[in-house]
mmCIF file of C-alpha atoms in Angstrom:
data_model
loop_
_atom_site.group_PDB
_atom_site.id
_atom_site.type_symbol
_atom_site.label_atom_id
_atom_site.label_comp_id
_atom_site.label_asym_id
_atom_site.label_seq_id
_atom_site.Cartn_x
_atom_site.Cartn_y
_atom_site.Cartn_z
ATOM 1 C CA MET R 1 1.272 35.553 -69.058
ATOM 2 C CA THR R 2 -2.165 35.613 -67.399
ATOM 3 C CA ARG R 3 -3.934 32.249 -67.171
ATOM 4 C CA TYR R 4 -7.617 32.422 -68.125
ATOM 5 C CA VAL R 5 -8.481 28.738 -67.697
ATOM 6 C CA GLY R 6 -8.270 26.714 -64.491
ATOM 7 C CA THR R 7 -8.766 22.981 -64.134
ATOM 8 C CA VAL R 8 -9.440 21.032 -67.342
ATOM 9 C CA VAL R 9 -10.546 17.394 -67.286
ATOM 10 C CA ARG R 10 -10.500 15.091 -70.301
ATOM 11 C CA GLY R 11 -11.634 11.509 -70.684
ATOM 12 C CA ILE R 12 -9.076 9.536 -72.708
ATOM 13 C CA ARG R 13 -10.335 6.706 -74.894
ATOM 14 C CA THR R 14 -8.455 3.407 -74.906
ATOM 15 C CA PRO R 15 -8.814 0.106 -76.734
ATOM 16 C CA ILE R 16 -10.702 -2.669 -74.944
ATOM 17 C CA VAL R 17 -8.256 -4.021 -72.382
ATOM 18 C CA LYS R 18 -8.005 -7.796 -71.958
ATOM 19 C CA SER R 19 -6.556 -9.957 -69.207
ATOM 20 C CA GLY R 20 -2.790 -10.108 -69.484
ATOM 21 C CA ASP R 21 -2.432 -6.903 -71.526
ATOM 22 C CA GLU R 22 0.505 -4.615 -70.751
ATOM 23 C CA LEU R 23 -1.498 -1.740 -69.355
ATOM 24 C CA VAL R 24 1.289 0.798 -68.856
ATOM 25 C CA SER R 25 1.981 0.758 -72.590
ATOM 26 C CA ILE R 26 -1.714 0.952 -73.471
ATOM 27 C CA VAL R 27 -2.247 4.006 -71.266
ATOM 28 C CA ARG R 28 0.922 5.665 -72.592
ATOM 29 C CA ASP R 29 -0.028 5.080 -76.236
ATOM 30 C CA SER R 30 -3.650 6.166 -75.725
ATOM 31 C CA LEU R 31 -2.561 9.367 -74.009
ATOM 32 C CA LYS R 32 -0.022 10.118 -76.749
ATOM 33 C CA LEU R 33 -2.661 9.682 -79.467
ATOM 34 C CA ALA R 34 -5.033 12.010 -77.612
ATOM 35 C CA THR R 35 -2.484 14.726 -76.864
ATOM 36 C CA ASP R 36 -1.192 14.683 -80.445
ATOM 37 C CA ALA R 37 -4.679 14.744 -81.976
ATOM 38 C CA GLU R 38 -5.919 17.580 -79.750
ATOM 39 C CA ASN R 39 -2.594 19.464 -79.556
ATOM 40 C CA ILE R 40 -2.598 19.179 -75.757
ATOM 41 C CA GLN R 41 0.550 20.406 -74.007
ATOM 42 C CA ILE R 42 1.471 18.244 -71.023
ATOM 43 C CA ARG R 43 2.798 20.136 -67.992
ATOM 44 C CA ASP R 44 4.399 19.261 -64.669
ATOM 45 C CA ARG R 45 1.839 18.191 -62.045
ATOM 46 C CA ASP R 46 -0.748 17.117 -64.568
ATOM 47 C CA VAL R 47 -2.612 14.048 -63.322
ATOM 48 C CA VAL R 48 -3.279 10.815 -65.208
ATOM 49 C CA ALA R 49 -5.824 8.567 -63.523
ATOM 50 C CA VAL R 50 -6.712 4.995 -64.494
ATOM 51 C CA THR R 51 -9.868 3.246 -63.355
ATOM 52 C CA GLU R 52 -9.352 0.295 -61.000
ATOM 53 C CA SER R 53 -11.429 -1.917 -63.303
ATOM 54 C CA LEU R 54 -8.873 -1.585 -66.085
ATOM 55 C CA VAL R 55 -5.979 -2.418 -63.774
ATOM 56 C CA ALA R 56 -7.707 -5.465 -62.290
ATOM 57 C CA ARG R 57 -8.698 -6.800 -65.711
ATOM 58 C CA ALA R 58 -5.163 -6.475 -67.054
ATOM 59 C CA GLN R 59 -3.944 -8.294 -63.942
ATOM 60 C CA ASN R 60 -6.479 -11.089 -64.560
ATOM 61 C CA ASN R 61 -7.542 -10.621 -60.942
ATOM 62 C CA TYR R 62 -10.691 -12.755 -61.062
ATOM 63 C CA VAL R 63 -12.238 -15.396 -58.808
ATOM 64 C CA ASN R 64 -15.149 -17.769 -59.355
ATOM 65 C CA VAL R 65 -17.874 -18.850 -56.968
ATOM 66 C CA ASP R 66 -16.331 -22.300 -56.424
ATOM 67 C CA GLN R 67 -13.050 -20.752 -55.295
ATOM 68 C CA ILE R 68 -14.846 -18.346 -52.958
ATOM 69 C CA ALA R 69 -16.980 -21.174 -51.575
ATOM 70 C CA LYS R 70 -13.859 -23.230 -50.891
ATOM 71 C CA ASP R 71 -12.361 -20.369 -48.868
ATOM 72 C CA LEU R 72 -15.630 -19.858 -46.972
ATOM 73 C CA ASN R 73 -15.927 -23.564 -46.170
ATOM 74 C CA ALA R 74 -12.446 -23.490 -44.684
ATOM 75 C CA LYS R 75 -13.367 -20.554 -42.438
ATOM 76 C CA PHE R 76 -16.979 -21.283 -41.400
ATOM 77 C CA ASP R 77 -18.382 -24.397 -39.721
ATOM 78 C CA LYS R 78 -22.125 -25.018 -40.060
ATOM 79 C CA GLU R 79 -23.726 -21.634 -40.739
ATOM 80 C CA ILE R 80 -22.994 -18.213 -42.190
ATOM 81 C CA GLY R 81 -24.671 -15.144 -40.747
ATOM 82 C CA ILE R 82 -24.448 -12.396 -43.380
ATOM 83 C CA VAL R 83 -24.367 -9.016 -41.639
ATOM 84 C CA PHE R 84 -25.438 -5.850 -43.471
ATOM 85 C CA PRO R 85 -24.954 -6.723 -47.153
ATOM 86 C CA ILE R 86 -25.418 -3.904 -49.639
ATOM 87 C CA LEU R 87 -28.276 -4.164 -52.123
ATOM 88 C CA SER R 88 -26.462 -4.615 -55.404
ATOM 89 C CA ARG R 89 -26.483 -7.110 -58.253
ATOM 90 C CA ASN R 90 -23.082 -5.784 -59.310
ATOM 91 C CA ARG R 91 -21.451 -5.779 -55.895
ATOM 92 C CA PHE R 92 -23.061 -8.581 -53.906
ATOM 93 C CA SER R 93 -25.185 -11.026 -55.903
ATOM 94 C CA THR R 94 -22.228 -13.144 -57.089
ATOM 95 C CA ILE R 95 -20.721 -13.122 -53.584
ATOM 96 C CA LEU R 96 -24.057 -14.430 -52.317
ATOM 97 C CA ARG R 97 -24.054 -17.159 -54.969
ATOM 98 C CA ALA R 98 -20.665 -18.246 -53.647
ATOM 99 C CA ILE R 99 -21.989 -18.270 -50.077
ATOM 100 C CA ALA R 100 -24.933 -20.398 -51.221
ATOM 101 C CA LYS R 101 -22.475 -22.795 -52.887
ATOM 102 C CA THR R 102 -21.117 -23.724 -49.451
ATOM 103 C CA GLY R 103 -24.361 -25.578 -48.740
ATOM 104 C CA LYS R 104 -24.475 -24.064 -45.248
ATOM 105 C CA LYS R 105 -27.490 -22.609 -43.480
ATOM 106 C CA ILE R 106 -27.654 -18.874 -44.192
ATOM 107 C CA HIS R 107 -28.999 -15.990 -42.159
ATOM 108 C CA ILE R 108 -29.138 -12.586 -43.859
ATOM 109 C CA LEU R 109 -29.345 -9.570 -41.541
ATOM 110 C CA PHE R 110 -30.355 -6.446 -43.469
ATOM 111 C CA SER R 111 -29.977 -2.955 -42.064
ATOM 112 C CA TYR R 112 -33.043 -0.789 -42.656
ATOM 113 C CA PRO R 113 -34.554 1.402 -44.074
ATOM 114 C CA SER R 114 -31.460 1.341 -46.319
ATOM 115 C CA ASP R 115 -28.107 -0.345 -46.680
ATOM 116 C CA GLU R 116 -24.760 1.223 -45.863
ATOM 117 C CA VAL R 117 -24.522 3.113 -49.154
ATOM 118 C CA GLY R 118 -28.119 4.351 -49.175
ATOM 119 C CA ASN R 119 -30.056 1.791 -51.242
ATOM 120 C CA ALA R 120 -33.543 1.755 -49.729
ATOM 121 C CA LEU R 121 -35.414 -1.367 -48.620
ATOM 122 C CA MET R 122 -38.430 0.693 -47.607
ATOM 123 C CA SER R 123 -39.601 4.269 -47.334
ATOM 124 C CA PRO R 124 -38.493 6.066 -44.140
ATOM 125 C CA ASP R 125 -41.912 7.746 -44.134
ATOM 126 C CA LEU R 126 -43.564 4.340 -43.883
ATOM 127 C CA LEU R 127 -41.490 3.545 -40.811
ATOM 128 C CA ILE R 128 -42.933 6.623 -39.150
ATOM 129 C CA ASP R 129 -46.466 5.790 -40.328
ATOM 130 C CA LYS R 130 -46.178 2.242 -38.997
ATOM 131 C CA LYS R 131 -44.517 3.438 -35.762
ATOM 132 C CA ILE R 132 -41.466 1.239 -36.323
ATOM 133 C CA ASN R 133 -38.320 2.287 -34.475
ATOM 134 C CA PRO R 134 -35.292 1.411 -36.652
ATOM 135 C CA TYR R 135 -32.965 1.932 -33.684
ATOM 136 C CA SER R 136 -34.503 -0.864 -31.644
ATOM 137 C CA ASP R 137 -37.041 -2.950 -33.566
ATOM 138 C CA VAL R 138 -36.106 -6.299 -35.092
ATOM 139 C CA LEU R 139 -38.239 -7.461 -38.020
ATOM 140 C CA GLU R 140 -38.476 -10.933 -39.507
ATOM 141 C CA GLU R 141 -39.223 -11.553 -43.175
ATOM 142 C CA LYS R 142 -42.910 -12.193 -42.504
ATOM 143 C CA ASP R 143 -43.123 -8.837 -40.677
ATOM 144 C CA TYR R 144 -41.421 -7.074 -43.576
ATOM 145 C CA ARG R 145 -43.860 -8.487 -46.126
ATOM 146 C CA ARG R 146 -46.919 -7.892 -43.960
ATOM 147 C CA ILE R 147 -45.997 -4.248 -43.332
ATOM 148 C CA PHE R 148 -44.431 -3.201 -46.618
ATOM 149 C CA GLY R 149 -46.071 -5.486 -49.140
ATOM 150 C CA PRO R 150 -45.396 -8.678 -51.122
ATOM 151 C CA VAL R 151 -43.134 -6.803 -53.566
ATOM 152 C CA VAL R 152 -40.854 -3.895 -52.606
ATOM 153 C CA LYS R 153 -38.966 -2.555 -55.615
ATOM 154 C CA HIS R 154 -35.840 -0.410 -55.565
ATOM 155 C CA GLN R 155 -36.511 3.124 -56.855
ATOM 156 C CA PHE R 156 -33.909 3.000 -59.628
ATOM 157 C CA THR R 157 -33.330 -0.667 -60.474
ATOM 158 C CA GLY R 158 -36.879 -1.965 -60.047
ATOM 159 C CA ILE R 159 -35.490 -4.988 -58.171
ATOM 160 C CA ASP R 160 -36.987 -6.510 -55.032
ATOM 161 C CA TYR R 161 -33.651 -7.271 -53.365
ATOM 162 C CA VAL R 162 -35.061 -9.360 -50.536
ATOM 163 C CA SER R 163 -36.704 -11.649 -53.092
ATOM 164 C CA LEU R 164 -33.583 -11.669 -55.272
ATOM 165 C CA TYR R 165 -31.275 -12.623 -52.411
ATOM 166 C CA LYS R 166 -33.708 -15.226 -51.076
ATOM 167 C CA ASP R 167 -34.001 -16.752 -54.547
ATOM 168 C CA ILE R 168 -30.203 -16.977 -54.906
ATOM 169 C CA CYS R 169 -30.202 -19.007 -51.687
ATOM 170 C CA LYS R 170 -33.270 -21.092 -52.608
ATOM 171 C CA ASP R 171 -31.382 -24.390 -52.247
ATOM 172 C CA ASN R 172 -30.123 -23.441 -48.778
ATOM 173 C CA ASP R 173 -31.919 -23.139 -45.479
ATOM 174 C CA CYS R 174 -32.046 -19.320 -45.553
ATOM 175 C CA GLU R 175 -33.660 -16.913 -43.105
ATOM 176 C CA ILE R 176 -34.066 -13.134 -43.534
ATOM 177 C CA HIS R 177 -33.935 -10.663 -40.643
ATOM 178 C CA PHE R 178 -33.928 -6.860 -40.320
ATOM 179 C CA SER R 179 -32.115 -4.917 -37.606
ATOM 180 C CA ASN R 180 -29.654 -2.061 -37.258
ATOM 181 C CA ASN R 181 -27.900 -3.708 -34.314
ATOM 182 C CA PRO R 182 -25.268 -6.152 -35.639
ATOM 183 C CA VAL R 183 -25.432 -8.164 -32.413
ATOM 184 C CA THR R 184 -28.908 -9.304 -33.529
ATOM 185 C CA ILE R 185 -27.220 -11.892 -35.767
ATOM 186 C CA LEU R 186 -26.039 -13.740 -32.646
ATOM 187 C CA LYS R 187 -29.677 -14.622 -31.824
ATOM 188 C CA TYR R 188 -29.555 -16.916 -34.836
ATOM 189 C CA THR R 189 -25.911 -17.971 -35.313
ATOM 190 C CA ASP R 190 -22.497 -17.344 -33.773
ATOM 191 C CA GLU R 191 -20.771 -17.419 -37.182
ATOM 192 C CA ALA R 192 -20.789 -13.957 -38.749
ATOM 193 C CA LEU R 193 -19.618 -12.640 -42.114
ATOM 194 C CA ILE R 194 -19.655 -8.835 -42.076
ATOM 195 C CA CYS R 195 -20.550 -7.585 -45.552
ATOM 196 C CA SER R 196 -20.571 -3.830 -45.054
ATOM 197 C CA THR R 197 -17.593 -1.861 -46.314
ATOM 198 C CA HIS R 198 -16.877 1.222 -44.237
ATOM 199 C CA THR R 199 -18.355 0.071 -40.908
ATOM 200 C CA ARG R 200 -16.707 -3.357 -40.921
ATOM 201 C CA PHE R 201 -13.994 -2.593 -38.359
ATOM 202 C CA ASN R 202 -16.396 -1.399 -35.650
ATOM 203 C CA ILE R 203 -18.890 -4.188 -36.346
ATOM 204 C CA LYS R 204 -16.161 -6.820 -36.096
ATOM 205 C CA ARG R 205 -15.116 -5.467 -32.722
ATOM 206 C CA ILE R 206 -18.726 -5.348 -31.482
ATOM 207 C CA LEU R 207 -19.468 -8.926 -32.544
ATOM 208 C CA LYS R 208 -16.247 -10.320 -31.138
ATOM 209 C CA ASP R 209 -16.942 -8.625 -27.805
ATOM 210 C CA ALA R 210 -20.488 -10.050 -27.911
ATOM 211 C CA GLY R 211 -19.176 -13.621 -28.256
ATOM 212 C CA ALA R 212 -19.180 -14.473 -31.959
ATOM 213 C CA LYS R 213 -17.328 -17.762 -32.545
ATOM 214 C CA VAL R 214 -16.435 -16.844 -36.112
ATOM 215 C CA CYS R 215 -16.263 -13.161 -37.018
ATOM 216 C CA LEU R 216 -14.879 -12.284 -40.441
ATOM 217 C CA ALA R 217 -15.496 -9.550 -42.994
ATOM 218 C CA LEU R 218 -15.370 -9.579 -46.777
ATOM 219 C CA ASP R 219 -11.784 -8.338 -46.634
ATOM 220 C CA ASP R 220 -10.871 -11.618 -44.902
ATOM 221 C CA ILE R 221 -12.093 -13.723 -47.842
ATOM 222 C CA MET R 222 -9.932 -14.440 -50.912
ATOM 223 C CA THR R 223 -6.822 -12.810 -49.474
ATOM 224 C CA GLU R 224 -4.668 -15.436 -51.160
ATOM 225 C CA SER R 225 -4.927 -17.493 -54.341
ATOM 226 C CA ILE R 226 -7.098 -20.603 -54.244
ATOM 227 C CA ASP R 227 -6.719 -23.120 -57.065
ATOM 228 C CA GLY R 228 -5.002 -20.501 -59.225
ATOM 229 C CA SER R 229 -7.521 -17.727 -58.581
ATOM 230 C CA GLY R 230 -6.926 -14.034 -58.270
ATOM 231 C CA PHE R 231 -6.873 -12.501 -54.808
ATOM 232 C CA ASN R 232 -6.361 -9.279 -52.900
ATOM 233 C CA GLU R 233 -4.295 -9.555 -49.749
ATOM 234 C CA GLN R 234 -5.525 -6.213 -48.364
ATOM 235 C CA PHE R 235 -9.181 -6.008 -49.386
ATOM 236 C CA GLY R 236 -10.234 -9.585 -50.192
ATOM 237 C CA LEU R 237 -13.692 -9.463 -51.777
ATOM 238 C CA LEU R 238 -14.216 -5.782 -50.977
ATOM 239 C CA GLY R 239 -14.293 -3.650 -54.098
ATOM 240 C CA SER R 240 -15.163 -6.641 -56.274
ATOM 241 C CA ASN R 241 -17.460 -6.290 -59.273
ATOM 242 C CA TYR R 242 -19.767 -8.601 -61.195
ATOM 243 C CA ALA R 243 -18.114 -10.301 -64.156
ATOM 244 C CA SER R 244 -20.768 -13.009 -64.557
ATOM 245 C CA ASP R 245 -23.169 -14.968 -62.357
ATOM 246 C CA SER R 246 -20.245 -17.204 -61.423
ATOM 247 C CA ARG R 247 -17.247 -14.844 -61.596
ATOM 248 C CA LEU R 248 -16.033 -11.687 -59.865
ATOM 249 C CA LYS R 249 -13.357 -9.165 -60.751
ATOM 250 C CA LEU R 250 -11.484 -8.182 -57.595
ATOM 251 C CA PHE R 251 -10.013 -4.834 -56.585
ATOM 252 C CA PRO R 252 -6.544 -4.502 -58.175
ATOM 253 C CA ARG R 253 -3.417 -5.453 -56.264
ATOM 254 C CA ASN R 254 0.180 -4.193 -56.512
ATOM 255 C CA GLY R 255 -1.226 -0.821 -57.475
ATOM 256 C CA GLN R 256 1.809 1.131 -56.302
ATOM 257 C CA VAL R 257 4.038 -0.734 -58.735
ATOM 258 C CA PHE R 258 1.658 0.169 -61.568
ATOM 259 C CA VAL R 259 1.392 3.906 -60.792
ATOM 260 C CA ASP R 260 5.151 4.268 -60.259
ATOM 261 C CA ASN R 261 5.918 2.482 -63.532
ATOM 262 C CA LEU R 262 3.374 4.573 -65.426
ATOM 263 C CA GLN R 263 4.765 7.784 -63.951
ATOM 264 C CA LYS R 264 8.288 6.849 -65.082
ATOM 265 C CA THR R 265 7.047 5.886 -68.559
ATOM 266 C CA LEU R 266 5.203 9.194 -68.974
ATOM 267 C CA LYS R 267 8.221 11.169 -67.790
ATOM 268 C CA ASP R 268 10.331 9.398 -70.420
ATOM 269 C CA LEU R 269 7.702 10.297 -73.030
ATOM 270 C CA TYR R 270 6.902 13.903 -72.122
ATOM 271 C CA GLY R 271 9.817 14.988 -69.932
ATOM 272 C CA LYS R 272 7.342 16.143 -67.276
ATOM 273 C CA GLU R 273 6.634 15.066 -63.692
ATOM 274 C CA ILE R 274 3.097 13.726 -64.060
ATOM 275 C CA GLU R 275 1.156 12.419 -61.064
ATOM 276 C CA VAL R 276 -0.615 9.088 -61.481
ATOM 277 C CA MET R 277 -3.434 7.417 -59.551
ATOM 278 C CA ILE R 278 -5.788 4.457 -59.723
ATOM 279 C CA TYR R 279 -9.364 5.462 -58.958
ATOM 280 C CA GLY R 280 -12.488 3.541 -58.051
ATOM 281 C CA ASP R 281 -15.826 4.873 -56.862
ATOM 282 C CA GLY R 282 -16.053 8.577 -56.236
ATOM 283 C CA ALA R 283 -17.171 9.782 -52.834
ATOM 284 C CA PHE R 284 -20.435 11.606 -53.482
ATOM 285 C CA LYS R 285 -24.132 11.157 -52.730
ATOM 286 C CA ASP R 286 -27.055 11.138 -55.139
ATOM 287 C CA PRO R 287 -29.522 13.790 -53.917
ATOM 288 C CA VAL R 288 -32.616 11.984 -55.211
ATOM 289 C CA GLY R 289 -31.973 8.321 -54.463
ATOM 290 C CA LYS R 290 -29.816 9.128 -51.395
ATOM 291 C CA ILE R 291 -27.237 6.602 -52.587
ATOM 292 C CA TRP R 292 -23.590 7.032 -51.702
ATOM 293 C CA GLU R 293 -21.411 6.141 -54.667
ATOM 294 C CA LEU R 294 -18.592 4.853 -52.476
ATOM 295 C CA ALA R 295 -18.993 1.049 -52.432
ATOM 296 C CA ASP R 296 -15.249 0.516 -52.902
ATOM 297 C CA PRO R 297 -13.157 0.292 -49.721
ATOM 298 C CA VAL R 298 -11.109 3.342 -50.800
ATOM 299 C CA VAL R 299 -11.395 5.881 -53.605
ATOM 300 C CA SER R 300 -7.774 5.426 -54.682
ATOM 301 C CA PRO R 301 -5.936 2.172 -53.897
ATOM 302 C CA ALA R 302 -2.642 3.575 -55.224
ATOM 303 C CA HIS R 303 -1.199 6.942 -56.238
ATOM 304 C CA THR R 304 2.138 8.679 -56.661
ATOM 305 C CA LYS R 305 3.557 10.681 -53.759
ATOM 306 C CA GLY R 306 2.630 14.081 -55.205
ATOM 307 C CA LEU R 307 -1.047 13.333 -54.557
ATOM 308 C CA VAL R 308 -0.663 12.747 -50.816
ATOM 309 C CA GLY R 309 -2.379 15.234 -48.489
ATOM 310 C CA GLN R 310 -5.283 17.684 -48.468
ATOM 311 C CA PRO R 311 -5.764 20.960 -50.350
ATOM 312 C CA ASN R 312 -4.470 24.049 -48.555
ATOM 313 C CA GLU R 313 -6.804 26.671 -49.975
ATOM 314 C CA LEU R 314 -8.208 30.068 -49.108
ATOM 315 C CA LYS R 315 -11.939 30.601 -49.586
ATOM 316 C CA ILE R 316 -12.223 33.389 -52.161
ATOM 317 C CA LYS R 317 -15.941 33.934 -51.471
ATOM 318 C CA TYR R 318 -15.317 34.494 -47.761
ATOM 319 C CA ILE R 319 -12.395 36.877 -48.304
ATOM 320 C CA ALA R 320 -14.245 38.784 -51.038
ATOM 321 C CA ASP R 321 -17.115 39.427 -48.606
ATOM 322 C CA THR R 322 -14.829 40.482 -45.733
ATOM 323 C CA ASP R 323 -11.300 41.772 -46.372
ATOM 324 C CA LEU R 324 -11.959 42.874 -49.955
ATOM 325 C CA LYS R 325 -15.521 44.153 -49.711
ATOM 326 C CA ASP R 326 -14.608 47.890 -49.891
ATOM 327 C CA MET R 327 -12.150 47.559 -52.803
ATOM 328 C CA ASN R 328 -12.889 48.013 -56.475
ATOM 329 C CA THR R 329 -12.532 45.060 -58.840
ATOM 330 C CA GLU R 330 -8.926 45.766 -59.841
ATOM 331 C CA GLU R 331 -7.762 46.320 -56.262
ATOM 332 C CA ALA R 332 -9.632 43.257 -54.988
ATOM 333 C CA THR R 333 -8.198 41.034 -57.727
ATOM 334 C CA LYS R 334 -4.643 42.166 -56.990
ATOM 335 C CA ALA R 335 -5.112 41.776 -53.237
ATOM 336 C CA MET R 336 -6.631 38.317 -53.606
ATOM 337 C CA LYS R 337 -3.742 37.099 -55.753
ATOM 338 C CA ASP R 338 -1.298 38.513 -53.223
ATOM 339 C CA LYS R 339 -3.055 36.718 -50.357
ATOM 340 C CA ILE R 340 -2.925 33.422 -52.221
ATOM 341 C CA SER R 341 0.729 33.870 -53.178
ATOM 342 C CA HIS R 342 1.692 34.486 -49.535
ATOM 343 C CA LYS R 343 -0.707 32.133 -47.738
ATOM 344 C CA ASN R 344 0.541 30.028 -44.843
ATOM 345 C CA ALA R 345 1.627 26.470 -45.540
ATOM 346 C CA ASN R 346 -1.010 25.194 -43.095
ATOM 347 C CA LEU R 347 -4.354 27.022 -43.044
ATOM 348 C CA VAL R 348 -6.255 24.458 -40.953
ATOM 349 C CA GLY R 349 -8.696 26.115 -38.545
ATOM 350 C CA THR R 350 -8.397 29.650 -39.900
ATOM 351 C CA ASN R 351 -11.431 31.713 -40.862
ATOM 352 C CA GLU R 352 -9.995 32.233 -44.348
ATOM 353 C CA THR R 353 -10.704 28.553 -45.119
ATOM 354 C CA LEU R 354 -14.375 28.632 -44.063
ATOM 355 C CA GLY R 355 -16.392 26.562 -46.552
ATOM 356 C CA THR R 356 -13.455 24.746 -48.171
ATOM 357 C CA THR R 357 -13.832 20.979 -48.531
ATOM 358 C CA PRO R 358 -11.785 19.070 -45.912
ATOM 359 C CA ARG R 359 -11.026 15.987 -48.018
ATOM 360 C CA ARG R 360 -7.905 14.274 -49.265
ATOM 361 C CA ILE R 361 -6.643 15.222 -52.710
ATOM 362 C CA THR R 362 -7.063 11.649 -53.982
ATOM 363 C CA ASP R 363 -10.690 11.529 -52.810
ATOM 364 C CA LEU R 364 -11.493 14.794 -54.575
ATOM 365 C CA LEU R 365 -9.710 13.727 -57.744
ATOM 366 C CA GLY R 366 -11.323 10.284 -57.617
ATOM 367 C CA SER R 367 -14.800 11.816 -57.550
ATOM 368 C CA LEU R 368 -13.871 14.074 -60.468
ATOM 369 C CA CYS R 369 -12.560 11.086 -62.431
ATOM 370 C CA ASP R 370 -15.533 8.857 -61.638
ATOM 371 C CA LEU R 371 -18.015 11.495 -62.765
ATOM 372 C CA THR R 372 -16.007 12.104 -65.941
ATOM 373 C CA SER R 373 -15.578 8.478 -66.987
ATOM 374 C CA GLY R 374 -19.068 7.438 -65.890
ATOM 375 C CA SER R 375 -20.063 3.828 -65.376
ATOM 376 C CA GLY R 376 -21.490 3.046 -68.791
ATOM 377 C CA ASP R 377 -20.381 3.317 -72.389
ATOM 378 C CA LYS R 378 -18.292 6.506 -72.534
ATOM 379 C CA GLY R 379 -15.173 4.424 -73.185
ATOM 380 C CA THR R 380 -12.817 6.770 -71.324
ATOM 381 C CA PRO R 381 -11.285 4.727 -68.474
ATOM 382 C CA VAL R 382 -8.235 7.010 -68.376
ATOM 383 C CA ILE R 383 -8.598 10.619 -67.224
ATOM 384 C CA LEU R 384 -6.206 13.504 -67.861
ATOM 385 C CA ILE R 385 -6.522 16.383 -65.393
ATOM 386 C CA GLN R 386 -4.637 19.626 -66.007
ATOM 387 C CA GLY R 387 -4.414 22.722 -63.841
ATOM 388 C CA TYR R 388 -5.753 21.060 -60.707
ATOM 389 C CA PHE R 389 -2.931 22.430 -58.585
ATOM 390 C CA ASP R 390 -3.187 25.938 -60.081
ATOM 391 C CA ASN R 391 -4.980 28.734 -58.277
ATOM 392 C CA PHE R 392 -6.231 32.269 -58.889
ATOM 393 C CA ALA R 393 -2.684 33.595 -58.575
ATOM 394 C CA SER R 394 -1.145 31.195 -61.086
ATOM 395 C CA GLU R 395 0.317 32.821 -64.182
#
């Protein structure tokens, strides 16, 4: 039978999940209600994805600022030099409150004109107008205010992040600096806390080689329980989210146990081999605000084995314009299906793949899930994806 529909994505509504809830059962029951109500037929290689926030909440994987401060005080001596924090009330403001709780002197080194994920501190055009070289120039807070104004608001949030972060540290001795060279922090302190996500490994190596006495990143903080807190042994504070001014929800842990258990439960229910993943931020960039969505350390912290790897796809547009260009529609359709059915197991580097997206399956699916569930009030933290592994030749 000819298939006329390809990939279908559905957001699945669930009840509000609380700490300690048995999430595998909640996801199973929510999916069953949805598939029964909509007469959805589950097939082998369908994908069920669950947002990391739901998993972490069910795990009660939370920490408070006092627990974070206790860990920081055990790892830093007199000062903390914050290197390249992102501009985010959700992602960083509570971490900064915990740093301020240590009572230590604080230096904040901002990258500019934007943070790692694209949040702007200033207009790049103004840098050109003012003849500021972001590759070499170091600015102090007084320079920043003199050049860019007493208030510099973020395009989308309307927040002046320099003022916000300075105000959070108002009871500390806090200095603000701007540079794109992480070694700049060593002019002020030899105790560095790297707060970027995807550049942290290189920055740690650079600062250690440059003589930093203490050189840690956010994934080195809260890697074990303190006074009964949550923790994440792999990512620490990376991937954490605002729960309140004094509390953070961490990235989930033991994710592989969860996805494997959910896969088994769904196979018992439907008799099908369903792939399962946990997803966080998608990996895409806003074209207007220039913000990368990916503030989590990975798109998918856990997934079943059927989601490992990259797509192995032919580019239909390329082949239609070359090999099939002199055929009529019927001949071209038949030839294209035949090419797909007999394609090589590894197409890397061939012209027939020109223009395909060289990304891991979990990163592609995670972006699809993140865009579907949204970050607001849709109420669909579970995503059902069908037909993702089909192609033009699938019947």
